Amino acid sequence: MFVRIVKMSFQENKISDFLDNFEVVKEKIRNVPGNRLLELYRDKSDPCIYFTYSYWETEQDLENYRSSELFLDIWTDTKKLFNNKPEAWSLDKVVSLV
């Protein structure tokens, strides 16, 4: 299992569009085969910056999602709202204390 973090910076007047769309698609993303967790965060110092945080069983599961019609539809709508290029990281979890 690994973690995927995506940082997205939005035009201020487009944030509600993003949040409305995320509300519609979040369960669909979470139910993609191989997805084990999906969370959305907002930066405390810059309300235009959001992060998605997701757990994936395998890299292939993420790649299958990224090549799916669902992702293409979401990304086509979402990228129009950005005010900066998104950034993404794939990370292996080393330690987790709960």
GROMACS .gro file of N, CA and C in nm:
model
  294
    1MET      N    1   0.085  -0.118   0.000
    1MET     CA    2   0.000   0.000   0.000
    1MET      C    3   0.089   0.124   0.000
    2PHE      N    4   0.042   0.226  -0.069
    2PHE     CA    5   0.117   0.351  -0.069
    2PHE      C    6   0.021   0.469  -0.065
    3VAL      N    7   0.078   0.586  -0.037
    3VAL     CA    8   0.001   0.709  -0.020
    3VAL      C    9   0.024   0.799  -0.141
    4ARG      N   10  -0.082   0.861  -0.189
    4ARG     CA   11  -0.073   0.959  -0.297
    4ARG      C   12  -0.124   1.091  -0.242
    5ILE      N   13  -0.041   1.195  -0.254
    5ILE     CA   14  -0.079   1.330  -0.210
    5ILE      C   15  -0.076   1.420  -0.333
    6VAL      N   16  -0.183   1.493  -0.354
    6VAL     CA   17  -0.192   1.586  -0.467
    6VAL      C   18  -0.224   1.724  -0.412
    7LYS      N   19  -0.140   1.820  -0.447
    7LYS     CA   20  -0.159   1.959  -0.406
    7LYS      C   21  -0.220   2.036  -0.523
    8MET      N   22  -0.331   2.105  -0.496
    8MET     CA   23  -0.401   2.180  -0.600
    8MET      C   24  -0.426   2.322  -0.550
    9SER      N   25  -0.397   2.419  -0.632
    9SER     CA   26  -0.420   2.559  -0.598
    9SER      C   27  -0.525   2.615  -0.694
   10PHE      N   28  -0.631   2.670  -0.637
   10PHE     CA   29  -0.746   2.712  -0.716
   10PHE      C   30  -0.762   2.863  -0.724
   11GLN      N   31  -0.823   2.907  -0.832
   11GLN     CA   32  -0.867   3.045  -0.841
   11GLN      C   33  -0.970   3.065  -0.729
   12GLU      N   34  -0.959   3.172  -0.658
   12GLU     CA   35  -1.045   3.193  -0.541
   12GLU      C   36  -1.194   3.182  -0.576
   13ASN      N   37  -1.232   3.238  -0.689
   13ASN     CA   38  -1.374   3.236  -0.727
   13ASN      C   39  -1.419   3.102  -0.783
   14LYS      N   40  -1.330   3.002  -0.789
   14LYS     CA   41  -1.364   2.869  -0.841
   14LYS      C   42  -1.364   2.761  -0.733
   15ILE      N   43  -1.330   2.799  -0.610
   15ILE     CA   44  -1.322   2.700  -0.503
   15ILE      C   45  -1.457   2.631  -0.479
   16SER      N   46  -1.564   2.707  -0.479
   16SER     CA   47  -1.695   2.645  -0.456
   16SER      C   48  -1.730   2.547  -0.568
   17ASP      N   49  -1.687   2.576  -0.690
   17ASP     CA   50  -1.709   2.482  -0.802
   17ASP      C   51  -1.635   2.352  -0.775
   18PHE      N   52  -1.511   2.364  -0.730
   18PHE     CA   53  -1.433   2.244  -0.699
   18PHE      C   54  -1.500   2.164  -0.587
   19LEU      N   55  -1.538   2.232  -0.478
   19LEU     CA   56  -1.597   2.162  -0.364
   19LEU      C   57  -1.730   2.097  -0.400
   20ASP      N   58  -1.810   2.164  -0.481
   20ASP     CA   59  -1.936   2.106  -0.525
   20ASP      C   60  -1.911   1.979  -0.606
   21ASN      N   61  -1.814   1.985  -0.696
   21ASN     CA   62  -1.784   1.868  -0.778
   21ASN      C   63  -1.724   1.756  -0.694
   22PHE      N   64  -1.636   1.791  -0.600
   22PHE     CA   65  -1.576   1.689  -0.514
   22PHE      C   66  -1.684   1.615  -0.435
   23GLU      N   67  -1.783   1.687  -0.389
   23GLU     CA   68  -1.894   1.626  -0.315
   23GLU      C   69  -1.964   1.520  -0.401
   24VAL      N   70  -1.977   1.545  -0.529
   24VAL     CA   71  -2.043   1.453  -0.621
   24VAL      C   72  -1.957   1.330  -0.650
   25VAL      N   73  -1.825   1.348  -0.662
   25VAL     CA   74  -1.739   1.239  -0.710
   25VAL      C   75  -1.663   1.165  -0.601
   26LYS      N   76  -1.661   1.216  -0.479
   26LYS     CA   77  -1.574   1.157  -0.375
   26LYS      C   78  -1.604   1.010  -0.349
   27GLU      N   79  -1.729   0.971  -0.344
   27GLU     CA   80  -1.763   0.830  -0.322
   27GLU      C   81  -1.723   0.744  -0.441
   28LYS      N   82  -1.735   0.798  -0.560
   28LYS     CA   83  -1.694   0.723  -0.679
   28LYS      C   84  -1.544   0.697  -0.677
   29ILE      N   85  -1.466   0.800  -0.640
   29ILE     CA   86  -1.321   0.783  -0.631
   29ILE      C   87  -1.288   0.682  -0.522
   30ARG      N   88  -1.350   0.697  -0.406
   30ARG     CA   89  -1.321   0.609  -0.294
   30ARG      C   90  -1.354   0.463  -0.326
   31ASN      N   91  -1.451   0.440  -0.412
   31ASN     CA   92  -1.493   0.305  -0.446
   31ASN      C   93  -1.419   0.246  -0.566
   32VAL      N   94  -1.322   0.318  -0.619
   32VAL     CA   95  -1.240   0.263  -0.727
   32VAL      C   96  -1.162   0.143  -0.671
   33PRO      N   97  -1.155   0.033  -0.744
   33PRO     CA   98  -1.078  -0.081  -0.695
   33PRO      C   99  -0.935  -0.041  -0.658
   34GLY      N  100  -0.895  -0.082  -0.538
   34GLY     CA  101  -0.760  -0.053  -0.490
   34GLY      C  102  -0.751   0.071  -0.403
   35ASN      N  103  -0.853   0.157  -0.404
   35ASN     CA  104  -0.849   0.276  -0.320
   35ASN      C  105  -0.897   0.238  -0.181
   36ARG      N  106  -0.818   0.272  -0.079
   36ARG     CA  107  -0.850   0.236   0.059
   36ARG      C  108  -0.884   0.355   0.146
   37LEU      N  109  -0.855   0.475   0.099
   37LEU     CA  110  -0.882   0.594   0.180
   37LEU      C  111  -0.877   0.715   0.089
   38LEU      N  112  -0.965   0.810   0.113
   38LEU     CA  113  -0.964   0.936   0.039
   38LEU      C  114  -0.998   1.047   0.137
   39GLU      N  115  -0.911   1.148   0.144
   39GLU     CA  116  -0.935   1.264   0.230
   39GLU      C  117  -0.902   1.391   0.152
   40LEU      N  118  -0.969   1.498   0.191
   40LEU     CA  119  -0.945   1.629   0.132
   40LEU      C  120  -0.907   1.725   0.245
   41TYR      N  121  -0.799   1.800   0.223
   41TYR     CA  122  -0.750   1.897   0.321
   41TYR      C  123  -0.742   2.036   0.257
   42ARG      N  124  -0.757   2.138   0.342
   42ARG     CA  125  -0.737   2.277   0.298
   42ARG      C  126  -0.621   2.335   0.378
   43ASP      N  127  -0.534   2.406   0.310
   43ASP     CA  128  -0.420   2.470   0.375
   43ASP      C  129  -0.469   2.577   0.473
   44LYS      N  130  -0.410   2.581   0.590
   44LYS     CA  131  -0.451   2.677   0.693
   44LYS      C  132  -0.410   2.821   0.661
   45SER      N  133  -0.300   2.838   0.589
   45SER     CA  134  -0.253   2.974   0.562
   45SER      C  135  -0.297   3.026   0.425
   46ASP      N  136  -0.337   2.938   0.335
   46ASP     CA  137  -0.381   2.980   0.203
   46ASP      C  138  -0.506   2.902   0.165
   47PRO      N  139  -0.624   2.962   0.179
   47PRO     CA  140  -0.749   2.890   0.156
   47PRO      C  141  -0.774   2.851   0.010
   48CYS      N  142  -0.685   2.889  -0.079
   48CYS     CA  143  -0.697   2.848  -0.220
   48CYS      C  144  -0.625   2.716  -0.247
   49ILE      N  145  -0.551   2.666  -0.149
   49ILE     CA  146  -0.473   2.543  -0.168
   49ILE      C  147  -0.541   2.427  -0.097
   50TYR      N  148  -0.561   2.320  -0.173
   50TYR     CA  149  -0.621   2.197  -0.123
   50TYR      C  150  -0.528   2.080  -0.154
   51PHE      N  151  -0.541   1.976  -0.073
   51PHE     CA  152  -0.465   1.853  -0.092
   51PHE      C  153  -0.562   1.735  -0.090
   52THR      N  154  -0.543   1.641  -0.179
   52THR     CA  155  -0.608   1.512  -0.163
   52THR      C  156  -0.503   1.416  -0.111
   53TYR      N  157  -0.548   1.326  -0.028
   53TYR     CA  158  -0.462   1.229   0.038
   53TYR      C  159  -0.533   1.096   0.021
   54SER      N  160  -0.469   1.001  -0.046
   54SER     CA  161  -0.536   0.873  -0.071
   54SER      C  162  -0.439   0.757  -0.053
   55TYR      N  163  -0.495   0.645  -0.009
   55TYR     CA  164  -0.419   0.520   0.003
   55TYR      C  165  -0.460   0.431  -0.113
   56TRP      N  166  -0.360   0.368  -0.174
   56TRP     CA  167  -0.382   0.275  -0.285
   56TRP      C  168  -0.313   0.143  -0.255
   57GLU      N  169  -0.379   0.035  -0.290
   57GLU     CA  170  -0.321  -0.098  -0.268
   57GLU      C  171  -0.193  -0.115  -0.349
   58THR      N  172  -0.198  -0.081  -0.479
   58THR     CA  173  -0.082  -0.096  -0.566
   58THR      C  174  -0.071   0.025  -0.658
   59GLU      N  175   0.046   0.043  -0.714
   59GLU     CA  176   0.064   0.150  -0.813
   59GLU      C  177  -0.023   0.125  -0.935
   60GLN      N  178  -0.043  -0.001  -0.970
   60GLN     CA  179  -0.129  -0.033  -1.084
   60GLN      C  180  -0.273   0.011  -1.060
   61ASP      N  181  -0.320  -0.002  -0.936
   61ASP     CA  182  -0.456   0.045  -0.904
   61ASP      C  183  -0.469   0.195  -0.931
   62LEU      N  184  -0.368   0.272  -0.888
   62LEU     CA  185  -0.370   0.416  -0.915
   62LEU      C  186  -0.364   0.443  -1.064
   63GLU      N  187  -0.279   0.372  -1.134
   63GLU     CA  188  -0.268   0.393  -1.280
   63GLU      C  189  -0.398   0.355  -1.351
   64ASN      N  190  -0.463   0.249  -1.305
   64ASN     CA  191  -0.593   0.212  -1.364
   64ASN      C  192  -0.694   0.324  -1.343
   65TYR      N  193  -0.696   0.382  -1.223
   65TYR     CA  194  -0.785   0.495  -1.198
   65TYR      C  195  -0.748   0.614  -1.287
   66ARG      N  196  -0.619   0.645  -1.296
   66ARG     CA  197  -0.575   0.761  -1.374
   66ARG      C  198  -0.604   0.746  -1.523
   67SER      N  199  -0.622   0.625  -1.570
   67SER     CA  200  -0.655   0.605  -1.713
   67SER      C  201  -0.804   0.577  -1.733
   68SER      N  202  -0.882   0.589  -1.626
   68SER     CA  203  -1.026   0.562  -1.635
   68SER      C  204  -1.103   0.683  -1.686
   69GLU      N  205  -1.222   0.657  -1.735
   69GLU     CA  206  -1.311   0.764  -1.779
   69GLU      C  207  -1.349   0.854  -1.662
   70LEU      N  208  -1.367   0.794  -1.544
   70LEU     CA  209  -1.400   0.872  -1.424
   70LEU      C  210  -1.293   0.977  -1.398
   71PHE      N  211  -1.166   0.936  -1.395
   71PHE     CA  212  -1.059   1.032  -1.370
   71PHE      C  213  -1.053   1.137  -1.479
   72LEU      N  214  -1.063   1.095  -1.605
   72LEU     CA  215  -1.054   1.191  -1.715
   72LEU      C  216  -1.164   1.296  -1.707
   73ASP      N  217  -1.284   1.254  -1.670
   73ASP     CA  218  -1.395   1.350  -1.654
   73ASP      C  219  -1.367   1.447  -1.538
   74ILE      N  220  -1.325   1.391  -1.424
   74ILE     CA  221  -1.297   1.475  -1.306
   74ILE      C  222  -1.184   1.572  -1.337
   75TRP      N  223  -1.075   1.522  -1.393
   75TRP     CA  224  -0.957   1.605  -1.417
   75TRP      C  225  -0.986   1.712  -1.522
   76THR      N  226  -1.064   1.679  -1.624
   76THR     CA  227  -1.099   1.779  -1.726
   76THR      C  228  -1.171   1.897  -1.663
   77ASP      N  229  -1.263   1.869  -1.571
   77ASP     CA  230  -1.336   1.976  -1.503
   77ASP      C  231  -1.248   2.050  -1.403
   78THR      N  232  -1.168   1.975  -1.327
   78THR     CA  233  -1.091   2.033  -1.217
   78THR      C  234  -0.978   2.123  -1.266
   79LYS      N  235  -0.906   2.080  -1.367
   79LYS     CA  236  -0.788   2.157  -1.409
   79LYS      C  237  -0.823   2.296  -1.462
   80LYS      N  238  -0.946   2.316  -1.503
   80LYS     CA  239  -0.990   2.449  -1.549
   80LYS      C  240  -0.996   2.549  -1.434
   81LEU      N  241  -0.999   2.498  -1.312
   81LEU     CA  242  -1.018   2.583  -1.194
   81LEU      C  243  -0.888   2.626  -1.127
   82PHE      N  244  -0.776   2.568  -1.171
   82PHE     CA  245  -0.647   2.593  -1.106
   82PHE      C  246  -0.594   2.734  -1.133
   83ASN      N  247  -0.516   2.784  -1.038
   83ASN     CA  248  -0.441   2.908  -1.060
   83ASN      C  249  -0.291   2.880  -1.060
   84ASN      N  250  -0.254   2.753  -1.047
   84ASN     CA  251  -0.115   2.711  -1.049
   84ASN      C  252  -0.110   2.564  -1.085
   85LYS      N  253   0.005   2.521  -1.130
   85LYS     CA  254   0.022   2.381  -1.170
   85LYS      C  255   0.011   2.290  -1.047
   86PRO      N  256  -0.067   2.180  -1.056
   86PRO     CA  257  -0.076   2.089  -0.943
   86PRO      C  258   0.055   2.012  -0.923
   87GLU      N  259   0.074   1.965  -0.803
   87GLU     CA  260   0.190   1.882  -0.769
   87GLU      C  261   0.139   1.753  -0.708
   88ALA      N  262   0.214   1.643  -0.729
   88ALA     CA  263   0.172   1.514  -0.675
   88ALA      C  264   0.293   1.435  -0.628
   89TRP      N  265   0.270   1.358  -0.521
   89TRP     CA  266   0.374   1.272  -0.466
   89TRP      C  267   0.314   1.135  -0.440
   90SER      N  268   0.389   1.030  -0.471
   90SER     CA  269   0.356   0.894  -0.431
   90SER      C  270   0.457   0.853  -0.326
   91LEU      N  271   0.407   0.809  -0.211
   91LEU     CA  272   0.494   0.782  -0.095
   91LEU      C  273   0.468   0.644  -0.039
   92ASP      N  274   0.574   0.578   0.003
   92ASP     CA  275   0.562   0.454   0.078
   92ASP      C  276   0.554   0.489   0.225
   93LYS      N  277   0.455   0.432   0.293
   93LYS     CA  278   0.442   0.457   0.437
   93LYS      C  279   0.552   0.380   0.509
   94VAL      N  280   0.627   0.448   0.592
   94VAL     CA  281   0.735   0.386   0.667
   94VAL      C  282   0.689   0.351   0.808
   95VAL      N  283   0.622   0.445   0.875
   95VAL     CA  284   0.575   0.423   1.012
   95VAL      C  285   0.438   0.488   1.025
   96SER      N  286   0.350   0.423   1.097
   96SER     CA  287   0.220   0.480   1.128
   96SER      C  288   0.184   0.445   1.273
   97LEU      N  289   0.159   0.545   1.353
   97LEU     CA  290   0.114   0.526   1.491
   97LEU      C  291  -0.029   0.574   1.501
   98VAL      N  292  -0.115   0.490   1.552
   98VAL     CA  293  -0.255   0.529   1.561
   98VAL      C  294  -0.297   0.534   1.706
   0.00000   0.00000   0.00000
